[in-house]
Amino acid sequence: MTKYNFYAGPAILPKEVMAEASQSAVEFGGTGLSILEMSHRSKEVAAVLEEAKVSVHELLGTSADEYDVLFLQGGASSQFYMTAMNFLGDDESAGYVDTGAWSTKAFKEASKFGNASIIADSKDTNYNYIPKGFDIDGASKYVHLTSNNTIFGTQFQAFPDSNVPFICDMSSDIFSRKLDMSKFGMIYAGAQKNLGPAGVTLAILNKEFAAKTAREVPTMLDYQTHVKKDSAFNTPPVFPIYVSMLTMRWIKKHGGVAAMQAKNEKKAGLLYDEIDRNTLFYGTAAKEDRSMMNVCFLLHDEALMDGFLKACADANCIGVKGHRSVGGFRASMYNAMPEEGVQTLIDVMKEFENVNA
Ligand SMILES: *Cc1c(COP(=O)(O)O)cnc(C)c1O
């Protein structure tokens, strides 16, 4: 039975990726061993790590001369402090754009290391929009952004104009759309939304931006340790990296990031159109800032909530319940969500309106 997995994360992955990954968990590529029991120094696993790294460059259009690709542990949440620890010196400052829960946490952690300040936020309206046109101090070391707000369903449609490098948390929209990489000093993403299983965090660092560490930091937390040892300073999380590599292969096979973007725009367009048309529902995010990845919507009549969730479950649409800080519903539609899954959810909404309106 197919279930359409609308959970925000851990989240849907392509079926063919999971089929191949499970095969490799039994026996990997004619080695007679499971990939789960193989050394990260073996030539087979080294080839996986290398392909994963090269694929990131291919999908982002970056060159290895300019950017380093790292596979780290500790989740995106560890990047909240590692970024500031490594890059924000005692006498330096950084601006943070607070667009919701994850960016609030990033700011809180950075404040422990240096002069971090919030330069724009949308807290006043429960983070239902992306602030625009705010000032960026040209002397800032970096500005931290969260490209897609998984919880509140908003997304930067365009990044601000500035010469200050951005550090961007792209946990929930990496590889979902084309990017102008020249704006970013660093990008990071926990894998478990749009890339792979939990357990690995992708980081892409501009070499020039990241060359100097701001203070003495523990070896494991120094980006340059992982740059120098090519993400294998200690035992890397081989299986999550492997599954992420398979997902990137899948993206390339299906037309690359541009094709993902076209498909994501189509899916989001279909669902938002239905939210706007259907008399029972309304969207929570400002229209111009709506996320293609996480679609948040509410019922005018909250008493119908359980009934709608049941109708979704009956149609094999799962994970549609909203995050407690927004309420209502959230449909997460990452790269691997097929259009037919979105169409199934839309059909449920239409039928629900027929019965309840
Ligand atoms: C899920 C999420 C995180 C947290 O990721 P962990 O890997 O669990 O630490 C951070 N930022 C964003 C935007 C997220 O969606």
XYZ file of C-alpha atoms and ligand atoms in Angstrom:
372
model
C 0.000 0.000 0.000
C 1.337 3.420 -0.919
C 1.160 6.051 1.744
C 1.829 9.634 0.845
C 4.215 10.886 3.497
C 3.591 14.581 4.196
C 5.654 14.641 7.407
C 8.003 17.622 7.792
C 10.979 15.510 8.804
C 12.245 12.872 8.908
C 10.520 12.917 5.598
C 9.705 11.225 2.349
C 12.546 9.812 0.241
C 12.335 8.399 -3.277
C 11.091 4.798 -3.250
C 13.831 3.654 -5.622
C 16.458 5.138 -3.300
C 15.086 3.181 -0.358
C 14.940 -0.025 -2.417
C 18.590 0.305 -3.390
C 19.626 1.346 0.119
C 17.944 -1.693 1.658
C 19.683 -3.959 -0.835
C 23.025 -2.408 0.094
C 22.253 -2.908 3.780
C 22.180 -6.640 2.998
C 25.006 -6.745 0.525
C 26.809 -3.821 -1.001
C 27.898 -3.941 -4.627
C 29.282 -7.476 -4.796
C 31.550 -7.024 -1.772
C 29.926 -9.838 0.218
C 29.439 -7.336 3.051
C 26.688 -5.002 4.157
C 27.547 -1.343 3.754
C 26.693 -1.088 7.456
C 29.733 -3.154 8.398
C 32.289 -1.703 6.014
C 35.211 0.523 6.896
C 34.955 4.120 5.853
C 38.544 3.702 4.641
C 37.669 0.851 2.277
C 37.908 1.759 -1.377
C 34.194 1.045 -1.941
C 33.055 3.386 0.826
C 35.659 5.990 -0.111
C 34.072 5.978 -3.571
C 30.644 6.620 -2.009
C 31.974 9.582 -0.016
C 33.649 10.950 -3.125
C 30.541 10.579 -5.289
C 28.436 12.260 -2.611
C 30.797 15.213 -2.528
C 31.053 15.550 -6.303
C 27.256 15.303 -6.611
C 26.780 18.227 -4.231
C 29.057 20.335 -6.431
C 27.214 19.197 -9.562
C 23.793 20.000 -8.153
C 24.823 23.385 -6.791
C 27.010 24.272 -9.753
C 29.964 24.929 -7.459
C 33.595 24.112 -8.088
C 35.883 22.324 -5.661
C 38.374 25.172 -6.132
C 35.993 27.619 -4.508
C 33.858 25.546 -2.137
C 34.410 22.737 0.351
C 31.701 20.136 0.865
C 31.506 18.518 4.291
C 29.396 15.751 5.788
C 29.109 16.388 9.507
C 27.263 15.023 12.526
C 25.248 16.711 15.242
C 22.372 17.848 13.021
C 21.635 21.298 11.706
C 21.279 22.289 15.367
C 25.035 21.884 15.878
C 25.616 24.280 12.988
C 23.793 26.930 15.001
C 26.789 27.154 17.340
C 29.574 25.829 15.104
C 29.070 28.650 12.611
C 29.438 31.363 15.251
C 32.165 29.502 17.099
C 34.247 29.241 13.945
C 33.467 32.508 12.204
C 32.358 35.109 14.717
C 35.414 36.496 16.488
C 35.204 38.322 19.812
C 35.475 41.705 18.136
C 33.231 40.890 15.179
C 29.496 41.147 14.645
C 26.880 39.178 12.733
C 23.278 39.876 11.778
C 20.501 37.346 12.210
C 17.178 37.351 10.410
C 14.635 35.748 12.685
C 11.984 34.075 10.537
C 10.851 31.493 13.057
C 11.766 28.757 15.492
C 14.940 27.467 13.838
C 16.404 30.891 13.184
C 15.572 31.945 16.738
C 17.621 28.996 17.947
C 20.482 29.830 15.588
C 20.600 33.360 17.011
C 20.492 32.154 20.604
C 23.470 29.860 20.073
C 25.487 32.459 18.155
C 24.987 34.966 20.974
C 27.161 32.751 23.162
C 30.198 33.488 21.014
C 30.097 37.031 19.791
C 28.152 40.083 18.938
C 25.105 38.641 17.196
C 22.034 40.776 16.734
C 18.644 40.325 15.150
C 18.455 42.706 12.195
C 14.939 41.787 11.077
C 12.163 39.494 12.244
C 8.533 38.648 11.668
C 7.761 37.662 15.230
C 4.931 40.211 15.494
C 2.642 38.118 13.279
C 3.740 34.652 14.357
C 6.338 34.530 11.581
C 3.872 34.384 8.727
C 6.036 36.475 6.383
C 9.640 37.095 5.356
C 11.008 40.536 6.321
C 12.293 42.530 3.352
C 14.234 45.701 2.720
C 16.034 45.679 6.062
C 19.458 47.241 6.548
C 22.548 45.115 6.622
C 25.598 46.577 8.326
C 28.380 46.329 5.756
C 30.869 45.641 8.544
C 29.112 42.416 9.609
C 31.125 39.245 9.327
C 28.061 37.454 7.995
C 24.285 37.502 7.985
C 22.453 34.338 8.996
C 19.287 33.381 7.129
C 16.917 30.429 7.153
C 15.904 29.990 3.524
C 12.798 27.940 4.245
C 10.889 28.000 7.511
C 9.773 24.441 7.968
C 7.429 25.221 10.833
C 5.801 28.420 9.574
C 5.678 27.627 5.848
C 7.495 30.703 4.579
C 10.450 30.846 2.210
C 12.795 33.499 0.868
C 11.779 33.922 -2.767
C 14.782 36.172 -3.321
C 17.753 36.705 -1.045
C 18.606 40.234 0.105
C 21.036 42.358 -1.864
C 24.239 42.681 0.087
C 27.976 42.229 -0.149
C 28.023 40.654 3.292
C 28.227 36.871 2.916
C 25.211 34.862 4.015
C 25.323 31.787 6.176
C 22.127 29.999 5.342
C 20.269 27.143 6.990
C 18.762 25.293 4.022
C 17.735 22.184 5.930
C 14.290 22.046 4.390
C 14.845 23.300 0.856
C 18.325 22.295 -0.249
C 18.252 21.059 -3.872
C 14.638 22.133 -4.302
C 15.442 25.138 -6.526
C 18.288 26.887 -8.318
C 20.543 29.156 -6.274
C 23.003 31.938 -6.901
C 25.804 30.512 -4.795
C 27.936 33.651 -4.967
C 25.889 35.177 -2.123
C 26.726 32.458 0.356
C 29.740 32.120 2.595
C 28.253 28.898 3.852
C 25.171 26.736 3.494
C 24.189 23.928 5.813
C 21.364 21.424 5.864
C 20.360 18.567 8.122
C 19.749 15.703 5.690
C 16.422 14.449 6.985
C 14.120 16.852 5.137
C 15.020 16.903 1.479
C 18.185 14.850 1.181
C 18.428 11.615 3.147
C 17.913 9.999 6.528
C 18.771 11.702 9.829
C 22.371 11.411 10.970
C 24.302 13.586 8.575
C 24.457 17.326 7.998
C 25.672 18.760 4.753
C 27.822 21.888 4.845
C 29.123 23.818 1.862
C 31.749 26.402 2.685
C 33.230 29.090 0.533
C 36.961 28.512 0.973
C 37.877 32.164 1.236
C 35.112 32.881 3.753
C 35.894 29.837 5.878
C 39.676 29.878 5.735
C 40.231 31.414 9.164
C 38.799 30.126 12.426
C 37.927 32.948 14.799
C 39.165 31.318 17.978
C 40.678 28.171 19.420
C 37.941 25.523 19.096
C 37.788 21.802 19.907
C 39.223 19.771 17.017
C 35.919 18.080 16.162
C 34.132 21.438 15.980
C 36.674 23.135 13.737
C 35.486 23.114 10.123
C 39.085 23.089 8.939
C 39.611 19.710 10.638
C 36.938 18.228 8.396
C 38.121 20.123 5.335
C 41.650 18.784 5.787
C 40.471 15.213 6.383
C 37.776 15.261 3.711
C 34.923 14.503 6.184
C 36.766 11.438 7.484
C 38.678 12.832 10.472
C 36.743 10.324 12.560
C 34.184 7.700 11.522
C 31.642 9.433 9.313
C 27.968 8.360 9.252
C 28.463 6.240 6.156
C 24.919 4.983 5.699
C 23.154 8.380 5.841
C 25.805 9.757 3.483
C 25.262 6.779 1.173
C 21.487 7.282 1.091
C 22.000 11.014 0.497
C 24.322 10.125 -2.378
C 21.619 7.865 -3.848
C 19.084 10.686 -3.496
C 21.407 13.039 -5.366
C 21.817 10.388 -8.096
C 18.022 10.248 -8.257
C 17.806 14.049 -8.574
C 20.336 14.019 -11.421
C 18.551 11.154 -13.160
C 15.318 13.140 -13.002
C 16.668 16.305 -14.559
C 18.639 17.924 -11.749
C 17.730 20.839 -9.530
C 16.003 22.782 -12.319
C 13.595 19.895 -12.910
C 12.994 19.553 -9.154
C 12.179 23.267 -9.028
C 9.688 22.995 -11.890
C 7.998 20.027 -10.226
C 7.975 21.731 -6.815
C 6.469 24.904 -8.285
C 3.760 22.868 -9.959
C 2.890 20.886 -6.810
C 2.857 24.004 -4.622
C 0.767 25.876 -7.188
C -1.835 23.113 -7.241
C -2.169 22.901 -3.470
C -2.199 26.663 -2.815
C -4.809 27.108 -5.542
C -7.027 24.621 -3.770
C -6.461 26.264 -0.362
C -7.450 29.625 -1.872
C -10.464 28.182 -3.696
C -11.833 25.884 -1.007
C -14.323 27.672 1.269
C -13.351 25.612 4.313
C -9.613 26.382 4.414
C -7.205 29.295 4.415
C -3.424 29.537 4.209
C -1.384 31.023 7.064
C 1.671 32.395 5.235
C 1.703 35.720 3.379
C 1.059 34.860 -0.266
C 4.271 36.329 -1.627
C 6.363 34.358 0.880
C 4.665 30.987 0.646
C 6.947 27.975 0.908
C 7.012 25.384 -1.859
C 8.130 22.797 0.664
C 5.884 23.198 3.714
C 2.333 24.336 3.117
C 0.541 25.520 6.291
C -3.238 25.929 6.310
C -6.125 26.124 8.737
C -9.842 25.391 8.810
C -12.213 28.295 9.380
C -14.170 25.895 11.575
C -11.687 24.204 13.900
C -14.326 21.718 15.031
C -13.823 19.939 11.691
C -10.152 19.327 12.352
C -10.244 15.697 13.465
C -12.645 14.864 10.652
C -10.268 16.258 8.068
C -7.275 14.428 9.501
C -9.279 11.217 9.384
C -10.268 11.853 5.769
C -6.583 12.391 4.938
C -5.568 9.179 6.693
C -8.332 7.244 4.913
C -6.851 8.426 1.615
C -3.359 7.366 2.756
C -2.169 10.932 3.200
C -0.236 10.942 6.462
C 1.675 13.552 8.462
C -0.689 16.396 7.587
C -1.231 17.591 11.163
C 0.280 21.041 11.694
C 3.063 21.982 14.078
C 1.709 23.131 17.455
C 3.029 26.665 16.976
C 0.799 27.214 13.926
C -1.921 24.614 14.459
C -4.123 23.279 11.694
C -2.351 21.441 8.921
C 1.018 21.303 7.251
C 1.645 19.415 4.055
C 5.365 18.969 3.465
C 6.086 18.335 -0.188
C 9.768 17.709 -0.629
C 11.411 16.656 -3.910
C 10.371 13.026 -3.507
C 6.654 13.786 -3.100
C 4.977 12.808 -6.379
C 2.412 15.109 -7.925
C -0.189 12.375 -7.504
C 0.302 12.549 -3.725
C -0.509 16.250 -3.790
C -3.450 15.582 -6.102
C -4.741 12.958 -3.681
C -4.634 15.473 -0.840
C -6.430 18.042 -3.002
C -9.136 15.496 -3.820
C -9.612 14.900 -0.099
C -10.025 18.654 0.460
C -12.585 18.906 -2.345
C -14.580 15.976 -1.084
C -14.389 17.325 2.467
C -15.851 20.592 1.228
C -18.655 18.739 -0.588
C -19.600 17.002 2.613
C -19.081 19.830 5.126
C -19.599 23.183 3.450
C 14.612 20.474 11.049
C 15.357 21.740 10.968
C 16.467 22.007 11.784
C 16.944 21.058 12.854
O 17.659 20.012 12.298
P 18.373 18.909 13.207
O 19.185 18.171 12.176
O 17.311 18.088 13.842
O 19.227 19.593 14.205
C 17.128 23.214 11.609
N 16.718 24.101 10.697
C 15.650 23.882 9.899
C 15.252 24.909 8.900
C 14.936 22.693 10.016
O 13.873 22.473 9.219
